[in-house]
Short mmCIF file of C-alpha atoms in Angstrom, two decimals:
data_model
loop_
_atom_site.label_atom_id
_atom_site.label_comp_id
_atom_site.label_asym_id
_atom_site.label_seq_id
_atom_site.Cartn_x
_atom_site.Cartn_y
_atom_site.Cartn_z
CA MET L 1 -103.53 118.97 -25.28
CA ARG L 2 -101.11 121.60 -24.47
CA MET L 3 -101.11 124.80 -26.81
CA LEU L 4 -98.53 127.93 -26.45
CA ILE L 5 -101.97 130.30 -26.75
CA ASN L 6 -104.01 132.09 -24.53
CA VAL L 7 -107.58 131.54 -25.12
CA PRO L 8 -108.71 129.75 -28.46
CA GLU L 9 -110.95 132.93 -29.33
CA THR L 10 -107.88 135.13 -29.61
CA VAL L 11 -105.29 132.83 -31.28
CA VAL L 12 -105.39 134.55 -34.80
CA ALA L 13 -105.60 138.35 -33.42
CA ASP L 14 -102.44 137.67 -30.55
CA ALA L 15 -100.36 136.13 -33.97
CA LEU L 16 -101.11 139.04 -35.80
CA ARG L 17 -99.70 141.38 -33.12
CA GLY L 18 -96.89 139.27 -32.87
CA ILE L 19 -96.50 139.55 -36.75
CA ALA L 20 -96.69 143.40 -36.38
CA ALA L 21 -93.86 143.61 -33.81
CA ALA L 22 -91.34 141.33 -35.78
CA HIS L 23 -92.14 142.96 -38.96
CA PRO L 24 -92.45 146.54 -38.92
CA GLU L 25 -92.13 146.43 -42.93
CA LEU L 26 -95.59 145.22 -42.71
CA THR L 27 -98.85 147.16 -41.48
CA VAL L 28 -100.77 144.98 -39.41
CA ASP L 29 -104.45 145.80 -38.86
CA VAL L 30 -105.46 143.68 -35.89
CA GLU L 31 -109.21 144.24 -35.39
CA ASN L 32 -109.71 144.08 -39.06
CA ARG L 33 -107.09 141.22 -39.95
CA VAL L 34 -105.76 142.80 -42.84
CA VAL L 35 -101.59 142.52 -43.19
CA VAL L 36 -100.30 144.76 -45.76
CA ARG L 37 -96.99 145.79 -47.28
CA ARG L 38 -96.25 149.02 -45.52
CA ASP L 39 -95.18 150.84 -48.95
CA ALA L 40 -98.59 150.24 -50.66
CA PRO L 41 -99.88 151.27 -53.06
CA VAL L 42 -96.89 150.73 -55.31
CA ALA L 43 -97.59 153.31 -57.93
CA GLY L 44 -97.93 151.70 -61.49
CA LYS L 45 -97.95 148.09 -60.27
CA VAL L 46 -100.97 145.49 -60.20
CA ALA L 47 -101.56 144.42 -56.51
CA LEU L 48 -101.78 140.77 -55.25
CA VAL L 49 -104.35 139.80 -52.25
CA SER L 50 -104.57 136.55 -50.97
CA GLY L 51 -106.12 135.01 -47.79
CA GLY L 52 -107.64 132.03 -46.10
CA GLY L 53 -108.10 130.21 -43.02
CA SER L 54 -105.49 130.67 -40.28
CA GLY L 55 -103.32 127.95 -39.03
CA HIS L 56 -101.28 127.37 -42.58
CA GLU L 57 -98.66 129.71 -41.49
CA PRO L 58 -96.28 131.47 -43.15
CA LEU L 59 -98.98 131.36 -45.70
CA HIS L 60 -100.48 134.00 -46.44
CA ALA L 61 -99.10 136.87 -44.27
CA GLY L 62 -95.60 135.57 -44.51
CA PHE L 63 -95.57 136.05 -48.03
CA VAL L 64 -96.19 139.75 -47.94
CA GLY L 65 -93.60 142.37 -49.41
CA PRO L 66 -92.01 143.18 -52.58
CA GLY L 67 -91.94 140.43 -55.12
CA MET L 68 -94.86 138.64 -53.78
CA LEU L 69 -98.18 139.69 -52.03
CA SER L 70 -99.15 143.12 -51.35
CA ALA L 71 -101.62 141.83 -48.82
CA ALA L 72 -103.33 139.08 -47.08
CA CYS L 73 -106.55 138.55 -45.48
CA PRO L 74 -105.94 135.89 -42.36
CA GLY L 75 -109.70 134.30 -41.46
CA GLU L 76 -110.05 132.48 -38.29
CA VAL L 77 -108.34 128.91 -38.11
CA PHE L 78 -109.03 126.73 -41.01
CA THR L 79 -112.08 129.46 -41.93
CA SER L 80 -111.81 131.76 -44.83
CA PRO L 81 -111.46 135.54 -44.51
CA VAL L 82 -114.81 137.29 -44.60
CA PRO L 83 -115.43 139.76 -47.92
CA ASP L 84 -114.90 143.00 -45.52
CA GLN L 85 -111.17 142.08 -45.08
CA MET L 86 -110.61 141.45 -48.79
CA VAL L 87 -112.22 144.69 -49.55
CA ARG L 88 -110.48 146.63 -47.14
CA ALA L 89 -107.26 145.18 -48.36
CA ALA L 90 -107.76 145.78 -52.00
CA ALA L 91 -108.68 149.36 -51.46
CA ALA L 92 -105.53 149.70 -49.40
CA VAL L 93 -103.11 148.36 -52.00
CA ASP L 94 -104.91 149.22 -55.21
CA SER L 95 -102.94 151.91 -57.06
CA GLY L 96 -105.36 151.91 -60.26
CA GLU L 97 -103.49 149.23 -61.88
CA GLY L 98 -105.75 146.80 -60.38
CA VAL L 99 -105.87 143.61 -57.77
CA LEU L 100 -105.44 139.97 -58.63
CA PHE L 101 -107.05 138.19 -55.87
CA VAL L 102 -105.30 134.67 -55.06
CA VAL L 103 -107.85 132.02 -54.02
CA LYS L 104 -107.73 127.99 -52.81
CA ASN L 105 -110.42 126.07 -53.84
CA TYR L 106 -112.62 125.51 -51.05
CA THR L 107 -116.22 126.44 -51.25
CA GLY L 108 -115.86 129.06 -48.46
CA ASP L 109 -112.77 130.88 -49.85
CA VAL L 110 -114.65 131.00 -53.52
CA LEU L 111 -118.09 132.43 -51.80
CA ASN L 112 -116.14 134.84 -49.92
CA PHE L 113 -113.78 136.15 -52.32
CA GLU L 114 -116.51 136.28 -54.92
CA MET L 115 -118.47 138.49 -52.71
CA ALA L 116 -115.73 140.76 -51.96
CA ALA L 117 -115.05 141.19 -55.88
CA GLU L 118 -118.14 142.36 -56.35
CA LEU L 119 -117.93 144.73 -53.45
CA ALA L 120 -114.83 145.91 -54.63
CA ASP L 121 -115.97 146.31 -58.09
CA GLU L 122 -118.57 148.45 -57.08
CA GLU L 123 -115.81 150.61 -54.80
CA GLY L 124 -114.30 151.22 -58.56
CA VAL L 125 -111.50 148.55 -57.95
CA ARG L 126 -110.38 146.42 -60.72
CA VAL L 127 -110.28 142.76 -59.64
CA ALA L 128 -109.11 139.34 -61.43
CA GLN L 129 -109.02 135.98 -59.86
CA VAL L 130 -107.08 133.16 -60.17
CA LEU L 131 -108.15 129.78 -58.49
CA VAL L 132 -105.68 127.48 -57.15
CA ASP L 133 -106.58 123.72 -57.43
CA ASP L 134 -103.37 121.80 -57.60
CA ASP L 135 -104.29 118.81 -55.34
CA ILE L 136 -104.62 115.53 -57.30
CA ALA L 137 -105.71 113.35 -54.13
CA VAL L 138 -108.98 114.71 -54.82
CA SER L 139 -110.85 113.89 -57.72
CA ASP L 140 -112.15 116.67 -59.80
CA SER L 141 -115.61 115.61 -60.40
CA LEU L 142 -119.28 117.40 -60.62
CA TYR L 143 -119.84 115.23 -57.45
CA THR L 144 -116.82 116.88 -55.07
CA ALA L 145 -116.39 120.53 -54.53
CA GLY L 146 -113.37 120.26 -56.85
CA ARG L 147 -109.57 119.91 -56.32
CA ARG L 148 -108.19 121.78 -53.36
CA GLY L 149 -105.59 124.31 -53.51
CA THR L 150 -102.63 123.66 -51.32
CA GLY L 151 -98.80 123.85 -51.92
CA ALA L 152 -99.15 125.55 -55.62
CA THR L 153 -100.49 128.55 -53.95
CA LEU L 154 -97.00 129.41 -52.97
CA PHE L 155 -95.69 128.84 -56.65
CA VAL L 156 -98.57 131.31 -58.06
CA GLU L 157 -98.09 133.60 -55.49
CA LYS L 158 -94.11 134.31 -55.92
CA ILE L 159 -94.40 134.06 -59.72
CA ALA L 160 -97.41 136.44 -60.14
CA GLY L 161 -95.66 138.56 -57.63
CA ALA L 162 -92.76 138.85 -59.65
CA ALA L 163 -94.52 139.86 -62.86
CA ALA L 164 -96.59 142.41 -60.91
CA ASP L 165 -93.12 143.82 -59.78
CA GLU L 166 -92.02 143.98 -63.38
CA GLY L 167 -94.95 146.11 -64.25
CA ALA L 168 -97.19 143.50 -66.23
CA PRO L 169 -100.71 144.65 -66.66
CA LEU L 170 -103.29 142.73 -64.97
CA ASP L 171 -104.55 140.60 -67.31
CA ARG L 172 -101.12 139.39 -68.09
CA VAL L 173 -100.73 138.92 -63.97
CA ALA L 174 -103.77 136.81 -63.97
CA ALA L 175 -102.93 135.15 -66.81
CA LEU L 176 -99.33 133.80 -65.79
CA ALA L 177 -101.04 132.98 -62.28
CA ARG L 178 -103.85 130.48 -63.83
CA ARG L 179 -100.56 129.23 -66.28
CA VAL L 180 -98.55 128.50 -63.14
CA ASN L 181 -101.95 127.00 -61.73
CA GLU L 182 -102.22 124.79 -64.09
CA SER L 183 -98.59 123.62 -64.46
CA SER L 184 -98.48 122.65 -60.60
CA ARG L 185 -99.87 119.30 -58.91
CA SER L 186 -99.61 118.29 -55.29
CA PHE L 187 -100.05 115.43 -52.91
CA GLY L 188 -99.91 115.55 -49.07
CA VAL L 189 -99.04 112.86 -46.33
CA ALA L 190 -100.25 113.32 -42.93
CA LEU L 191 -98.32 111.38 -40.10
CA SER L 192 -100.69 112.52 -37.26
CA SER L 193 -103.92 114.47 -37.09
CA VAL L 194 -104.10 118.28 -36.50
CA THR L 195 -105.48 119.91 -33.32
CA THR L 196 -107.42 122.99 -33.68
CA PRO L 197 -107.46 125.47 -30.96
CA ALA L 198 -110.99 125.57 -31.13
CA LYS L 199 -111.29 121.59 -30.61
CA GLY L 200 -108.51 121.14 -28.39
CA SER L 201 -107.85 117.71 -29.42
CA PRO L 202 -107.10 115.92 -32.78
CA THR L 203 -109.66 116.39 -35.65
CA PHE L 204 -109.35 112.71 -36.43
CA ASP L 205 -108.15 109.45 -35.44
CA LEU L 206 -104.77 108.13 -36.98
CA PRO L 207 -103.90 104.98 -35.18
CA ALA L 208 -99.90 104.66 -34.28
CA GLY L 209 -98.21 103.26 -37.09
CA GLU L 210 -100.52 104.44 -39.93
CA LEU L 211 -100.18 107.16 -42.19
CA GLU L 212 -102.89 108.94 -44.49
CA LEU L 213 -101.84 109.38 -48.10
CA GLY L 214 -103.34 112.51 -49.92
CA VAL L 215 -104.66 113.95 -46.81
CA GLY L 216 -105.46 118.16 -47.09
CA ILE L 217 -104.02 120.97 -45.29
CA HIS L 218 -107.11 120.84 -42.69
CA GLY L 219 -106.68 117.38 -42.24
CA GLU L 220 -108.96 116.34 -44.51
CA PRO L 221 -108.91 112.57 -45.27
CA GLY L 222 -107.48 111.74 -48.78
CA ARG L 223 -107.38 108.55 -50.79
CA GLU L 224 -106.21 105.60 -48.13
CA ARG L 225 -104.74 104.70 -45.22
CA ARG L 226 -101.99 102.39 -45.03
CA ALA L 227 -99.39 101.13 -42.54
CA MET L 228 -96.45 103.35 -42.03
CA MET L 229 -93.86 103.91 -44.85
CA THR L 230 -90.26 104.84 -45.33
CA SER L 231 -89.50 108.12 -46.20
CA GLY L 232 -88.35 106.48 -49.59
CA GLU L 233 -91.55 104.69 -50.04
CA ILE L 234 -93.42 107.75 -49.36
CA ALA L 235 -91.24 109.57 -51.94
CA ASP L 236 -92.13 106.82 -54.35
CA TYR L 237 -96.00 107.15 -53.82
CA ALA L 238 -96.01 110.95 -54.01
CA VAL L 239 -94.14 111.97 -56.37
CA ASN L 240 -95.24 109.36 -59.09
CA ALA L 241 -98.80 110.24 -58.16
CA VAL L 242 -98.13 113.92 -59.32
CA LEU L 243 -95.92 113.03 -62.16
CA ASP L 244 -98.59 110.74 -63.37
CA ASP L 245 -101.08 113.50 -63.35
CA LEU L 246 -98.65 116.61 -64.66
CA ARG L 247 -96.69 114.45 -67.34
CA PRO L 248 -94.11 117.55 -67.32
CA GLY L 249 -92.25 118.09 -70.63
CA GLY L 250 -89.65 119.66 -68.96
CA PRO L 251 -88.13 120.94 -65.93
CA VAL L 252 -90.23 121.45 -62.82
CA LEU L 253 -89.90 123.68 -59.47
CA VAL L 254 -90.03 121.31 -56.32
CA LEU L 255 -91.58 122.29 -53.17
CA VAL L 256 -90.97 120.16 -50.67
CA ASN L 257 -93.24 121.07 -48.00
CA GLY L 258 -93.60 120.57 -44.10
CA MET L 259 -97.41 120.51 -42.70
CA GLY L 260 -96.21 122.11 -39.32
CA SER L 261 -94.44 119.50 -37.17
CA THR L 262 -92.08 117.48 -39.09
CA PRO L 263 -88.35 118.80 -38.63
CA LEU L 264 -86.49 120.21 -41.34
CA LEU L 265 -84.00 116.94 -40.68
CA GLU L 266 -86.75 114.96 -41.81
CA LEU L 267 -88.00 116.91 -44.88
CA TYR L 268 -84.41 117.31 -46.47
CA GLY L 269 -84.04 113.66 -45.66
CA PHE L 270 -87.61 113.31 -47.87
CA ASN L 271 -86.30 115.81 -50.59
CA ALA L 272 -83.06 113.33 -51.15
CA GLU L 273 -85.91 110.77 -51.83
CA VAL L 274 -88.00 113.11 -53.65
CA GLN L 275 -84.81 113.85 -55.95
CA ARG L 276 -84.02 110.20 -56.36
CA VAL L 277 -87.97 109.62 -58.08
CA LEU L 278 -87.61 112.55 -60.09
CA ALA L 279 -84.17 111.40 -61.31
CA GLU L 280 -85.49 107.93 -61.71
CA ARG L 281 -88.22 109.19 -63.54
CA GLY L 282 -85.86 111.37 -65.98
CA VAL L 283 -87.22 114.64 -64.50
CA VAL L 284 -85.21 117.53 -64.20
CA ALA L 285 -85.42 119.57 -60.67
CA ALA L 286 -84.52 123.02 -61.85
CA ARG L 287 -85.24 124.78 -58.47
CA THR L 288 -86.52 123.02 -55.03
CA LEU L 289 -87.29 124.83 -51.88
CA VAL L 290 -87.81 122.66 -48.78
CA GLY L 291 -89.32 124.30 -45.50
CA ASN L 292 -92.52 124.21 -43.77
CA TYR L 293 -94.35 126.80 -46.05
CA VAL L 294 -98.14 125.76 -46.17
CA THR L 295 -98.96 124.19 -43.08
CA SER L 296 -101.79 122.83 -41.00
CA LEU L 297 -100.98 123.55 -37.51
CA ASP L 298 -99.37 120.76 -35.36
CA MET L 299 -100.18 118.21 -38.15
CA ALA L 300 -96.92 115.86 -38.93
CA GLY L 301 -96.17 114.92 -42.42
CA CYS L 302 -95.30 116.68 -46.03
CA SER L 303 -96.83 117.59 -49.46
CA VAL L 304 -94.76 117.60 -52.75
CA THR L 305 -95.80 120.16 -55.13
CA LEU L 306 -94.15 120.22 -58.74
CA CYS L 307 -94.62 122.80 -61.39
CA GLN L 308 -93.85 122.45 -64.95
CA ALA L 309 -91.44 125.52 -65.68
CA ASP L 310 -90.32 126.86 -68.52
CA GLU L 311 -87.51 129.62 -68.91
CA GLU L 312 -90.19 132.43 -68.13
CA LEU L 313 -91.21 131.00 -64.93
CA VAL L 314 -87.78 130.10 -63.75
CA ARG L 315 -86.81 133.31 -64.42
CA LEU L 316 -89.73 134.81 -62.39
CA TRP L 317 -89.09 132.41 -59.61
CA ASP L 318 -85.92 133.60 -59.25
CA ALA L 319 -86.72 137.33 -59.25
CA PRO L 320 -86.00 138.91 -55.96
CA VAL L 321 -88.50 138.73 -53.30
CA GLN L 322 -88.47 140.21 -49.83
CA THR L 323 -91.18 138.48 -47.29
CA PRO L 324 -91.08 137.31 -43.27
CA ALA L 325 -90.98 133.67 -45.18
CA LEU L 326 -89.27 133.76 -48.15
CA ARG L 327 -86.59 135.98 -49.04
CA TRP L 328 -83.74 136.11 -51.88
CA GLY L 329 -82.19 138.35 -54.39
CA ARG L 330 -81.87 141.07 -52.64
CA MET W 1 -149.13 138.99 -38.13
CA LEU W 2 -145.38 138.75 -37.38
CA ASP W 3 -144.11 142.39 -36.76
CA ALA W 4 -140.11 143.37 -36.41
CA ALA W 5 -140.23 142.48 -32.76
CA PHE W 6 -140.93 139.00 -33.63
CA PHE W 7 -138.17 138.64 -36.15
CA HIS W 8 -136.04 140.36 -33.62
CA ARG W 9 -136.92 137.54 -31.31
CA TRP W 10 -136.10 134.88 -33.64
CA MET W 11 -132.77 136.26 -34.14
CA THR W 12 -131.93 136.27 -30.74
CA THR W 13 -133.72 132.70 -29.75
CA VAL W 14 -131.04 131.51 -32.65
CA THR W 15 -128.38 133.51 -30.98
CA ALA W 16 -129.01 131.27 -27.83
CA LEU W 17 -129.77 127.97 -29.26
CA VAL W 18 -126.26 128.04 -31.16
CA ASP W 19 -124.59 129.03 -28.62
CA ARG W 20 -125.92 126.27 -26.43
CA GLU W 21 -124.99 123.71 -29.38
CA ALA W 22 -121.96 125.15 -30.47
CA GLU W 23 -120.07 122.53 -29.07
CA ARG W 24 -122.37 119.32 -30.57
CA LEU W 25 -122.25 121.73 -34.22
CA THR W 26 -118.38 121.37 -34.07
CA GLU W 27 -118.15 117.82 -32.64
CA LEU W 28 -120.65 116.86 -35.92
CA ASP W 29 -118.10 118.98 -38.38
CA SER W 30 -114.77 117.51 -36.91
CA ALA W 31 -116.25 114.39 -38.05
CA ILE W 32 -116.54 115.27 -41.59
CA GLY W 33 -115.58 118.60 -41.76
CA ASP W 34 -112.74 120.94 -39.89
CA ALA W 35 -114.17 121.25 -36.60
CA ASP W 36 -115.22 124.75 -36.65
CA HIS W 37 -118.71 125.02 -37.55
CA GLY W 38 -120.26 125.71 -34.06
CA SER W 39 -117.61 128.62 -33.04
CA ASN W 40 -118.19 130.17 -36.58
CA LEU W 41 -121.69 130.13 -35.84
CA ARG W 42 -121.76 131.20 -32.69
CA ARG W 43 -119.54 134.20 -33.58
CA GLY W 44 -121.96 135.26 -36.22
CA PHE W 45 -125.35 135.26 -34.11
CA THR W 46 -123.57 136.70 -31.45
CA ALA W 47 -122.59 139.67 -33.92
CA VAL W 48 -126.32 139.55 -35.08
CA SER W 49 -127.67 140.04 -31.62
CA ALA W 50 -125.60 142.79 -30.90
CA ALA W 51 -126.56 144.74 -34.08
CA LEU W 52 -129.78 144.30 -33.55
CA GLU W 53 -129.40 145.72 -29.97
CA LYS W 54 -127.77 148.54 -31.30
CA GLU W 55 -129.64 149.34 -34.34
CA PRO W 56 -133.20 148.37 -33.79
CA GLN W 57 -134.83 147.66 -37.47
CA GLN W 58 -138.62 148.56 -37.61
CA THR W 59 -139.43 145.83 -40.39
CA PRO W 60 -139.36 142.29 -40.68
CA GLY W 61 -137.46 142.71 -43.82
CA ALA W 62 -134.93 145.11 -42.54
CA VAL W 63 -134.27 142.80 -39.28
CA LEU W 64 -133.46 139.83 -42.14
CA ALA W 65 -131.34 142.06 -44.08
CA LEU W 66 -129.15 143.23 -41.08
CA ALA W 67 -128.71 139.74 -39.57
CA GLY W 68 -127.77 138.35 -43.05
CA ARG W 69 -125.12 141.28 -43.44
CA GLN W 70 -123.81 140.80 -40.16
CA LEU W 71 -123.14 136.75 -40.96
CA ILE W 72 -121.55 137.87 -44.25
CA SER W 73 -119.21 139.89 -42.25
CA THR W 74 -118.42 137.86 -39.33
CA VAL W 75 -118.83 134.07 -39.72
CA GLY W 76 -116.31 133.55 -42.62
CA GLY W 77 -116.07 129.68 -44.63
CA ALA W 78 -119.05 128.71 -46.52
CA SER W 79 -121.69 129.22 -43.67
CA GLY W 80 -121.31 133.16 -43.65
CA PRO W 81 -122.03 133.82 -47.39
CA LEU W 82 -124.79 130.82 -47.48
CA TYR W 83 -126.23 131.59 -44.16
CA GLY W 84 -125.96 135.53 -44.44
CA THR W 85 -127.66 135.07 -48.19
CA LEU W 86 -130.34 132.83 -46.78
CA LEU W 87 -131.62 135.87 -44.20
CA ARG W 88 -130.62 138.42 -46.42
CA ARG W 89 -132.72 136.93 -49.45
CA THR W 90 -135.65 136.23 -47.29
CA GLY W 91 -135.68 140.02 -45.89
CA LYS W 92 -135.66 141.32 -49.04
CA ALA W 93 -138.64 139.37 -50.46
CA LEU W 94 -140.41 140.39 -47.49
CA GLY W 95 -139.81 143.84 -48.81
CA ASP W 96 -140.59 147.07 -46.65
CA ALA W 97 -144.02 145.48 -44.82
CA PRO W 98 -144.31 146.35 -40.98
CA ALA W 99 -145.76 143.05 -40.39
CA VAL W 100 -146.19 139.81 -42.43
CA THR W 101 -148.45 136.60 -41.99
CA ALA W 102 -147.11 133.15 -41.71
CA ASP W 103 -147.33 132.41 -44.95
CA GLU W 104 -145.55 135.61 -46.60
CA LEU W 105 -142.63 134.47 -44.28
CA ALA W 106 -142.68 130.80 -45.70
CA GLN W 107 -142.81 131.99 -49.20
CA ALA W 108 -139.96 134.53 -48.60
CA LEU W 109 -137.50 131.70 -46.92
CA GLY W 110 -138.80 129.91 -50.19
CA THR W 111 -137.03 132.72 -52.51
CA GLY W 112 -133.62 132.57 -49.61
CA VAL W 113 -133.38 128.95 -49.79
CA ALA W 114 -133.52 128.95 -53.77
CA ALA W 115 -130.69 131.63 -53.62
CA VAL W 116 -128.75 129.41 -51.15
CA ALA W 117 -128.86 126.72 -53.67
CA GLN W 118 -127.83 128.87 -56.23
CA LEU W 119 -124.83 130.32 -54.76
CA GLY W 120 -123.66 127.03 -53.41
CA GLY W 121 -124.60 125.14 -56.28
CA ALA W 122 -125.72 122.26 -54.17
CA ARG W 123 -129.13 120.22 -54.56
CA ALA W 124 -130.93 118.19 -52.18
CA GLY W 125 -129.02 115.12 -51.09
CA ASP W 126 -125.92 116.34 -51.31
CA LYS W 127 -125.91 116.28 -47.60
CA THR W 128 -125.85 119.94 -46.81
CA MET W 129 -127.83 122.58 -45.00
CA LEU W 130 -130.63 122.48 -47.92
CA ASP W 131 -131.26 119.10 -46.76
CA ALA W 132 -132.99 120.67 -43.64
CA LEU W 133 -133.80 123.84 -45.01
CA LEU W 134 -135.90 122.49 -48.33
CA PRO W 135 -138.44 120.14 -46.32
CA ALA W 136 -138.70 123.00 -43.97
CA VAL W 137 -139.94 125.52 -46.40
CA ASP W 138 -142.43 123.01 -47.71
CA ALA W 139 -143.78 122.18 -44.07
CA LEU W 140 -143.83 126.16 -42.99
CA GLY W 141 -147.35 126.26 -45.01
CA THR W 142 -148.64 123.51 -42.41
CA SER W 143 -147.32 125.42 -39.29
CA PHE W 144 -144.12 126.80 -37.84
CA ALA W 145 -143.69 123.54 -35.68
CA ALA W 146 -144.28 121.27 -38.83
CA GLY W 147 -141.44 123.24 -40.24
CA ARG W 148 -139.19 122.39 -36.92
CA GLU W 149 -140.23 118.53 -37.43
CA ALA W 150 -139.35 118.31 -41.17
CA ALA W 151 -135.87 120.47 -40.27
CA LEU W 152 -134.70 117.90 -37.82
CA ALA W 153 -135.99 115.13 -39.96
CA GLY W 154 -134.25 116.61 -43.05
CA ALA W 155 -131.01 117.12 -40.93
CA GLU W 156 -131.20 113.42 -39.36
CA ALA W 157 -131.51 112.02 -42.63
CA THR W 158 -128.40 113.34 -44.11
CA VAL W 159 -126.57 110.67 -41.90
CA PRO W 160 -126.39 108.09 -44.71
CA LEU W 161 -125.80 110.51 -47.05
CA GLN W 162 -122.37 111.03 -49.33
CA ALA W 163 -121.43 114.30 -49.33
CA ARG W 164 -121.08 115.91 -52.79
CA LYS W 165 -120.63 119.82 -51.66
CA GLY W 166 -118.10 121.56 -49.53
CA ARG W 167 -115.04 120.00 -47.50
CA ALA W 168 -117.03 116.99 -46.46
CA SER W 169 -117.08 116.32 -50.07
CA TYR W 170 -113.47 115.15 -50.06
CA LEU W 171 -114.24 112.34 -47.83
CA GLY W 172 -116.19 110.79 -50.56
CA GLU W 173 -117.97 107.43 -49.17
CA ARG W 174 -116.05 108.28 -45.72
CA SER W 175 -118.40 111.04 -44.96
CA ILE W 176 -121.46 108.29 -44.91
CA GLY W 177 -122.52 108.05 -41.65
CA HIS W 178 -122.36 111.14 -40.36
CA GLN W 179 -124.72 113.99 -39.71
CA ASP W 180 -124.17 117.01 -41.78
CA PRO W 181 -123.45 119.87 -39.71
CA GLY W 182 -124.86 122.25 -41.83
CA ALA W 183 -128.20 120.28 -41.54
CA ALA W 184 -127.99 120.50 -38.29
CA SER W 185 -127.23 123.86 -37.49
CA ALA W 186 -130.22 124.74 -39.96
CA ALA W 187 -132.72 122.61 -37.82
CA LEU W 188 -131.74 125.12 -35.19
CA LEU W 189 -132.71 128.06 -37.15
CA MET W 190 -135.85 126.23 -37.70
CA ALA W 191 -136.34 125.11 -34.25
CA ALA W 192 -136.19 128.81 -33.01
CA LEU W 193 -138.63 129.83 -35.28
CA ALA W 194 -141.04 127.95 -33.59
CA ASP W 195 -139.75 128.46 -30.36
CA THR W 196 -140.24 132.33 -30.89
CA GLU W 197 -143.87 131.61 -31.93
CA ASP W 198 -144.35 129.52 -28.96
CA THR W 199 -143.27 132.02 -26.33
CA ALA W 200 -145.29 134.79 -28.62
CA GLY W 201 -148.51 132.68 -27.21
CA GLY W 202 -149.15 132.01 -31.18
CA ALA W 203 -149.17 135.31 -32.28
CA ALA W 204 -149.12 133.89 -36.09
#
């Protein structure tokens, strides 16, 4: 496997040094792995801190900036960050109005953020949490760790970030973040396995000519394997699965997300099929975003996330944002 | 009696064992997880050994508490908080006694394992580290060697189970047929305890 790295042990630190060089508007603490918007803490505003394993870029460091996250804590590749990172981030961004932790539903992320929330509280930082669990490929039962957090993380971070920017108090920002999560569902498809730098060979074996339906963003297997399908067939499967679960009663925000090594040519073509299925089901796409936002290293494939959006959510989605990976309205 | 030096050696021995077995742990994890358990634990225990070298502790409880804090601060994932809690809570249960008996350690480990079960919300048979730790704690009353054997057997017994907790739970039935990497690493922790006793010439 050929990778553009030095050694597996330094990939995260190396990437952070590169982010720092490209984005002087961010403060990047490479040693402690905390990325903070340079003007933090912003007086009178609730702060948003997110984090999770690395390997999903631009999630989360790419979403730090006005209108979205105040800070991000990247963990090792596919490994949640440690509580020290989150406590440090929270302390750096808290203006006294409190901090919202955006947590994806994976056992490691949940445990580390819970420990961090306790520690931050002891240091006098008011913390609220939102747990993102939008992936319908996983049945949410007593017998699993619950649904995974995937593409909806972007909707939660953007919309809650906009509300915080407007000066909404912590309980209101947290309630809004939870509403966005509850209004969102995702479904992912893998056309190839992911390869982590630590292992250096594919994590799972996906024979040529097959695809994995319902895959997670760490290459976790999903519902089933099938013979390769066309873009239109995949859109039929994925969008219908999401709509059957979400049952939106109005317009939706659409995220057509690439997993890392599927080109935009294919993603845009796939989006055309997604829009066709939505139209067939009579669902209006209020806004659509296409690109690689919640990736899985070098995995080929895509995911679809829909968020049922009322006027307020659409307005907050449209609000200005200025981050390395997402920027509009300024 | 087991003194702080014994516990320090236990941690050094785990570090060496995890270092040696890291690739096997990662291989187990790539079958049903995300292929990082070995490298994550290696990073954590390397930090534990370095911290104990830098700040030698005077009591068994303090050795384990420092080790647990280091794991929480360096491992990440689910293993960091779970192993960190195991060692921290075991250390806390040992109090500030300058030396403890094997029975006292077994009891304290029981407290630590219970804390792990509470934190992770898992039970016996969920295909987690508990499937190695629970039988090991029961067997420690007999001897550390019995604890090692029970943990190893417990880890091997996770192979036919379906995972109900952690990332492997997303595989459902496809997790069957693979050993749980957390149970495998927990067996290393217990093996290191028995190894430490052996090199101490049966100090317990």
